[in-house]
Short mmCIF file of C-alpha atoms and ligand atoms in Angstrom, two decimals:
data_model
loop_
_atom_site.label_atom_id
_atom_site.label_comp_id
_atom_site.label_asym_id
_atom_site.label_seq_id
_atom_site.Cartn_x
_atom_site.Cartn_y
_atom_site.Cartn_z
CA HIS A 1 91.17 122.61 129.54
CA THR A 2 91.00 126.26 128.61
CA ILE A 3 94.34 126.07 126.85
CA GLU A 4 93.09 123.33 124.53
CA ASP A 5 89.92 125.39 124.01
CA ALA A 6 91.93 128.40 123.01
CA ASN A 7 94.14 126.26 120.81
CA THR A 8 91.17 124.79 119.03
CA PHE A 9 89.82 128.25 118.42
CA PHE A 10 93.10 129.51 117.04
CA HIS A 11 93.57 126.37 114.97
CA ILE A 12 90.37 127.05 113.15
CA TYR A 13 90.92 130.79 112.91
CA ASN A 14 94.50 130.47 111.67
CA GLN A 15 93.72 127.67 109.33
CA GLU A 16 91.00 129.62 107.60
CA MET A 17 93.32 132.57 107.17
CA TYR A 18 96.04 130.27 105.99
CA TYR A 19 93.92 128.54 103.43
CA LYS A 20 92.76 131.84 102.02
CA LYS A 21 96.30 133.04 101.63
CA LEU A 22 98.22 129.95 100.70
CA ASN A 23 97.67 126.88 98.65
CA ASN A 24 98.24 123.26 99.47
CA VAL A 25 101.54 123.20 97.61
CA ARG A 26 103.10 125.45 100.22
CA LEU A 27 101.60 123.41 103.05
CA LYS A 28 102.80 120.18 101.47
CA ASN A 29 106.32 121.53 101.17
CA ASP A 30 106.27 122.74 104.74
CA LEU A 31 104.97 119.40 105.96
CA ARG A 32 107.78 117.65 104.11
CA LYS A 33 110.25 119.41 106.37
CA ALA A 34 108.18 119.27 109.54
CA VAL A 35 109.73 116.05 110.86
CA GLU A 36 113.34 117.20 110.40
CA ASN A 37 112.52 120.64 111.76
CA LYS A 38 111.01 119.04 114.87
CA GLU A 39 107.69 120.82 114.35
CA LEU A 40 105.63 117.72 115.15
CA TYR A 41 104.90 116.63 118.68
CA LEU A 42 102.55 114.26 120.44
CA VAL A 43 99.72 114.67 122.89
CA TYR A 44 97.92 111.77 124.51
CA GLN A 45 94.26 111.28 125.35
CA PRO A 46 93.25 108.77 128.05
CA LYS A 47 90.68 106.00 127.62
CA LEU A 48 88.90 104.91 130.78
CA ASP A 49 87.37 101.72 131.95
CA LEU A 50 83.64 102.43 132.32
CA LYS A 51 83.23 100.34 135.47
CA GLN A 52 86.09 101.58 137.64
CA LYS A 53 86.65 104.88 135.80
CA LYS A 54 90.34 104.10 135.69
CA ILE A 55 92.68 105.15 132.89
CA VAL A 56 93.50 102.00 130.94
CA ALA A 57 95.01 103.36 127.75
CA LEU A 58 96.33 106.49 126.05
CA GLU A 59 95.92 107.49 122.41
CA ALA A 60 98.81 109.35 120.82
CA LEU A 61 97.64 112.24 118.63
CA THR A 62 100.01 114.25 116.46
CA ARG A 63 100.22 118.02 116.55
CA TRP A 64 101.99 120.32 114.09
CA LYS A 65 103.31 123.64 115.24
CA HIS A 66 104.05 125.52 112.05
CA PRO A 67 106.72 128.21 112.56
CA GLN A 68 104.62 130.96 110.89
CA ILE A 69 101.02 129.80 111.24
CA GLY A 70 101.07 128.12 114.61
CA SER A 71 99.08 124.99 115.42
CA ILE A 72 97.54 123.15 112.49
CA SER A 73 95.02 120.43 113.25
CA PRO A 74 95.62 116.84 112.06
CA GLU A 75 92.18 117.03 110.45
CA PHE A 76 93.93 119.29 107.92
CA PHE A 77 97.46 118.00 107.66
CA ILE A 78 96.88 114.22 107.81
CA PRO A 79 94.86 114.28 104.53
CA ILE A 80 97.62 116.39 102.94
CA ALA A 81 100.20 113.89 104.18
CA GLU A 82 98.11 111.05 102.76
CA ASN A 83 97.91 112.70 99.36
CA SER A 84 101.60 113.40 99.09
CA ASN A 85 103.33 110.21 100.27
CA LEU A 86 104.32 111.82 103.52
CA ILE A 87 102.07 109.84 105.81
CA ASN A 88 104.35 106.78 106.00
CA LYS A 89 107.24 108.88 107.16
CA ILE A 90 105.14 110.84 109.66
CA ASP A 91 103.54 107.76 111.19
CA LYS A 92 106.89 105.99 111.46
CA TRP A 93 108.12 109.07 113.30
CA VAL A 94 105.05 108.85 115.58
CA ILE A 95 105.74 105.18 116.38
CA LYS A 96 109.40 105.84 117.21
CA GLN A 97 108.52 108.91 119.24
CA VAL A 98 105.87 107.05 121.27
CA ILE A 99 108.36 104.27 122.12
CA SER A 100 111.02 106.78 123.07
CA GLU A 101 108.66 108.86 125.26
CA LEU A 102 107.34 105.70 126.93
CA ASN A 103 110.78 104.34 127.66
CA LYS A 104 111.82 107.63 129.21
CA ASN A 105 108.79 107.91 131.49
CA ASP A 106 109.23 105.97 134.73
CA ILE A 107 105.60 106.30 135.79
CA LEU A 108 104.30 104.91 132.53
CA LYS A 109 106.87 102.13 132.57
CA LYS A 110 105.57 101.23 136.01
CA TYR A 111 101.84 101.25 135.20
CA GLN A 112 102.05 99.64 131.73
CA LYS A 113 99.06 101.34 130.12
CA THR A 114 98.13 100.44 126.56
CA ILE A 115 99.22 103.07 124.04
CA SER A 116 97.21 103.57 120.87
CA ILE A 117 98.72 104.87 117.66
CA ASN A 118 96.67 105.92 114.64
CA LEU A 119 97.53 104.38 111.30
CA SER A 120 96.34 105.62 107.95
CA PRO A 121 95.10 103.14 105.32
CA TYR A 122 98.18 104.27 103.37
CA ASP A 123 100.41 102.92 106.13
CA LEU A 124 98.98 99.47 105.55
CA LYS A 125 99.81 99.75 101.85
CA ASP A 126 103.43 100.24 102.83
CA ASN A 127 105.13 96.82 102.90
CA SER A 128 108.07 98.23 104.80
CA LEU A 129 105.92 98.91 107.87
CA PRO A 130 105.99 95.36 109.32
CA ILE A 131 109.76 95.22 108.69
CA PHE A 132 110.24 98.61 110.31
CA LEU A 133 108.32 97.36 113.35
CA GLU A 134 110.27 94.10 113.56
CA GLU A 135 113.53 96.03 113.53
CA LEU A 136 112.23 98.42 116.16
CA ILE A 137 111.22 95.51 118.39
CA GLU A 138 114.77 94.15 118.16
CA LYS A 139 116.33 97.51 118.97
CA GLU A 140 114.01 98.88 121.67
CA LYS A 141 112.30 97.45 124.65
CA ILE A 142 108.75 97.01 123.37
CA ASN A 143 105.90 95.09 124.82
CA THR A 144 104.00 94.63 121.57
CA ASN A 145 100.78 93.75 123.37
CA GLN A 146 100.93 97.13 125.05
CA ILE A 147 100.74 98.95 121.69
CA ASP A 148 97.43 99.23 119.90
CA PHE A 149 97.16 100.36 116.28
CA GLU A 150 93.97 102.24 115.43
CA ILE A 151 93.08 101.70 111.81
CA THR A 152 90.25 103.24 109.84
CA GLU A 153 88.12 101.41 107.38
CA SER A 154 89.16 101.64 103.83
CA VAL A 155 87.94 100.34 100.51
CA LEU A 156 91.41 98.84 100.20
CA LEU A 157 90.79 96.37 102.99
CA ASP A 158 89.16 93.61 100.99
CA SER A 159 89.92 90.04 101.92
CA LEU A 160 92.66 89.49 99.36
CA SER A 161 94.48 92.73 99.73
CA ASN A 162 98.08 93.41 100.49
CA GLU A 163 96.84 95.77 103.19
CA LEU A 164 95.16 92.92 105.01
CA ASP A 165 98.39 90.89 104.77
CA ASN A 166 100.27 93.71 106.41
CA LEU A 167 97.62 94.09 109.09
CA ASN A 168 97.86 90.37 109.84
CA LYS A 169 101.62 90.74 110.16
CA LEU A 170 101.19 93.45 112.79
CA LYS A 171 98.78 91.16 114.60
CA GLU A 172 101.31 88.31 114.47
CA LEU A 173 103.94 90.57 116.01
CA GLY A 174 101.62 90.80 119.00
CA PHE A 175 100.22 94.30 118.52
CA LEU A 176 96.58 95.03 119.33
CA ILE A 177 94.34 96.30 116.54
CA SER A 178 91.43 98.72 116.93
CA LEU A 179 88.93 99.71 114.27
CA ASP A 180 88.61 103.50 114.64
CA ASP A 181 85.65 105.73 113.70
CA PHE A 182 83.20 102.88 113.35
CA GLY A 183 79.83 104.19 112.19
CA LYS A 184 81.28 107.13 110.28
CA GLY A 185 80.82 106.96 106.56
CA TYR A 186 80.19 103.55 105.09
CA SER A 187 81.25 101.19 107.83
CA SER A 188 80.88 97.61 106.82
CA LEU A 189 79.82 95.00 109.33
CA SER A 190 81.93 92.47 107.48
CA TYR A 191 85.07 94.22 108.75
CA LEU A 192 84.26 92.93 112.21
CA THR A 193 84.97 89.37 111.17
CA LYS A 194 87.39 89.87 108.27
CA LEU A 195 89.96 91.96 110.11
CA PRO A 196 92.13 90.72 112.99
CA LEU A 197 90.55 93.10 115.51
CA ASP A 198 90.69 93.38 119.28
CA ILE A 199 88.78 96.61 119.82
CA LEU A 200 86.06 98.59 118.11
CA LYS A 201 85.83 102.36 118.52
CA ILE A 202 82.41 103.86 117.96
CA ASP A 203 82.72 107.16 116.11
CA LYS A 204 82.12 110.37 118.01
CA SER A 205 79.37 111.52 115.63
CA PHE A 206 77.37 108.49 116.78
CA ILE A 207 77.94 109.27 120.47
CA LYS A 208 76.99 112.90 120.00
CA ASN A 209 73.67 111.82 118.55
CA ILE A 210 73.13 108.90 120.91
CA ASN A 211 69.66 110.18 121.82
CA PHE A 212 68.49 110.82 118.28
CA GLY A 213 66.48 108.46 116.15
CA SER A 214 67.55 104.87 116.35
CA ASN A 215 71.15 105.57 117.30
CA LYS A 216 70.87 104.21 120.81
CA ILE A 217 69.53 100.87 119.65
CA LEU A 218 72.17 100.72 116.92
CA ILE A 219 74.93 101.37 119.45
CA GLU A 220 73.45 98.77 121.77
CA LYS A 221 73.43 96.17 119.01
CA ILE A 222 76.93 97.05 117.85
CA ILE A 223 78.18 96.56 121.41
CA GLU A 224 76.35 93.23 121.74
CA LEU A 225 77.67 92.01 118.41
CA SER A 226 81.21 93.11 119.28
CA HIS A 227 81.11 91.24 122.56
CA GLN A 228 79.85 88.12 120.81
CA LEU A 229 82.86 88.44 118.52
CA ASN A 230 85.17 88.91 121.53
CA LEU A 231 85.90 92.55 120.79
CA LYS A 232 86.07 95.29 123.41
CA VAL A 233 84.23 98.52 122.65
CA VAL A 234 85.40 102.11 123.12
CA ALA A 235 83.06 105.08 122.76
CA GLU A 236 84.98 108.13 121.53
CA GLY A 237 83.94 111.78 121.84
CA VAL A 238 82.14 111.39 125.17
CA GLU A 239 81.35 114.93 126.27
CA ASN A 240 78.78 114.70 129.06
CA LYS A 241 77.44 112.67 131.94
CA LYS A 242 74.25 111.72 130.15
CA GLU A 243 76.24 109.95 127.44
CA VAL A 244 78.29 108.14 130.08
CA GLU A 245 75.16 106.88 131.81
CA ILE A 246 73.64 105.58 128.58
CA LEU A 247 76.90 103.90 127.56
CA GLN A 248 77.08 102.21 130.96
CA LYS A 249 73.58 100.83 130.50
CA LEU A 250 74.55 99.60 127.04
CA ASN A 251 77.53 97.68 128.49
CA CYS A 252 80.22 99.68 126.70
CA ASP A 253 83.73 98.78 127.96
CA PHE A 254 85.74 101.99 127.61
CA VAL A 255 85.15 105.71 127.12
CA GLN A 256 87.27 108.53 125.79
CA GLY A 257 86.36 112.17 125.45
CA TYR A 258 86.51 115.75 126.65
CA TYR A 259 84.15 114.89 129.54
CA TYR A 260 87.10 113.09 131.16
CA TYR A 261 90.32 114.31 129.58
CA ARG A 262 91.50 116.33 126.63
CA PRO A 263 94.63 115.26 124.80
CA MET A 264 97.69 116.44 126.74
CA PRO A 265 101.44 115.94 127.10
CA LEU A 266 102.56 112.58 128.45
CA GLU A 267 104.14 114.01 131.62
CA GLU A 268 100.82 115.56 132.60
CA ILE A 269 98.95 112.28 132.23
CA ALA A 270 101.72 110.45 134.05
CA ARG A 271 101.18 112.75 137.03
CA ILE A 272 97.43 112.10 136.95
CA ILE A 273 97.95 108.33 136.73
CA ASP A 274 100.41 108.43 139.61
CA ARG A 275 98.02 110.50 141.79
CA ASN A 276 95.18 108.02 141.23
P1 C2E B 1 90.76 109.99 115.73
O1 C2E B 1 91.84 108.98 115.69
O2 C2E B 1 89.38 109.51 115.59
O3 C2E B 1 90.96 110.78 117.10
C1 C2E B 1 89.91 111.38 117.83
C2 C2E B 1 89.82 112.85 117.58
O4 C2E B 1 88.72 113.37 118.34
C3 C2E B 1 91.02 113.64 118.08
O5 C2E B 1 91.15 114.79 117.25
C4 C2E B 1 90.60 114.06 119.49
O6 C2E B 1 91.30 115.18 119.98
C5 C2E B 1 89.14 114.36 119.24
N1 C2E B 1 88.33 114.23 120.45
C6 C2E B 1 88.59 113.53 121.58
N2 C2E B 1 87.60 113.65 122.48
C7 C2E B 1 86.67 114.42 121.91
C8 C2E B 1 85.38 114.92 122.36
O7 C2E B 1 84.91 114.64 123.45
N3 C2E B 1 84.70 115.71 121.47
C9 C2E B 1 85.19 116.03 120.25
N4 C2E B 1 84.45 116.81 119.47
N5 C2E B 1 86.39 115.60 119.80
C10 C2E B 1 87.11 114.80 120.63
P2 C2E B 1 92.53 115.25 116.63
O8 C2E B 1 93.63 115.06 117.64
O9 C2E B 1 92.33 116.59 116.03
O10 C2E B 1 92.79 114.18 115.48
C11 C2E B 1 91.93 114.11 114.39
C12 C2E B 1 92.20 112.89 113.55
O11 C2E B 1 93.48 113.00 112.92
C13 C2E B 1 92.28 111.60 114.36
O12 C2E B 1 90.98 111.10 114.60
C14 C2E B 1 93.09 110.73 113.45
O13 C2E B 1 92.30 110.13 112.47
C15 C2E B 1 94.01 111.73 112.80
N6 C2E B 1 95.34 111.65 113.45
C16 C2E B 1 95.79 112.31 114.54
N7 C2E B 1 97.07 111.98 114.83
C17 C2E B 1 97.42 111.08 113.87
C18 C2E B 1 98.63 110.34 113.60
O14 C2E B 1 99.64 110.42 114.31
N8 C2E B 1 98.62 109.52 112.50
C19 C2E B 1 97.51 109.38 111.71
N9 C2E B 1 97.58 108.57 110.64
N10 C2E B 1 96.37 110.05 111.94
C20 C2E B 1 96.32 110.87 113.01
MG1 MG B 2 92.09 107.28 116.75
MG1 MG B 3 91.95 107.61 113.46
MG1 MG B 4 88.16 108.15 115.94
#
């Protein structure tokens, strides 16, 4: 808890210093080598069932430990990766790494939790992604319906796009699909029926402001609509008990946030799951 707090503080502090001193070109070059240099690693944040308060899923989140600067937040390096053709490589590394960590962890193999992996809109542009996944399924032991890809809305996702074709291919391979950050920016309701979704994640900015203006009624209606469309709903960024109580009343299915667990190494979560 306090370690993540301190990390977050230093992230911000270091990043500001870093950005004053260096430009994106340097960061881009460093990021290019980060996979080979083993500077990336994964932490996982639990999602809980709101009725039984049991951990049902884990979201993999990438961390970059830069040899000179220290931890750099994905809020900074993912956009850089997206603007420099590095995101496909990084996210393929994430997928492989998740599978490898899962297959090595006896507790997680036993309890079969869903694992969520974030995909960038640029990953869906990459036609080699479905092929990469098919090959991985042949090589490794993968329960595709145990892996959930979190996608974010994108102007690219219109009904005729190549991106949608690729998304449908992932769906056909048996993977679950979540729509991440719903309610942030210009979310379109039409995504809920046009995309092959299983889960909708309400953005944390919405949850934070759940008691302001008409947010509560909007969240209530989004949850109702999702259920009518057979989607499960996750609220992300849940930070206090009050929010939990409201979300329970609104019939939300799952919650994720600092109120329950911060992102942490897989072995730590495995111990928690085993204890419960
Ligand atoms: P996201 O997928 O929406 O993930 C949720 C973010 O909210 C995470 O930040 C998580 O640590 C943070 N969070 C969780 N609970 C709370 C809470 O209660 N309060 C607040 N204020 N924040 C909370 P993180 O790990 O810094 O990741 C930021 C974003 O970077 C992610 O947002 C995701 O879009 C992107 N990202 C992270 N890892 C990857 C990755 O491997 N691939 C891709 N393509 N994107 C990634
Ligand atoms: Mg996510
Ligand atoms: Mg995301
Ligand atoms: Mg999100």
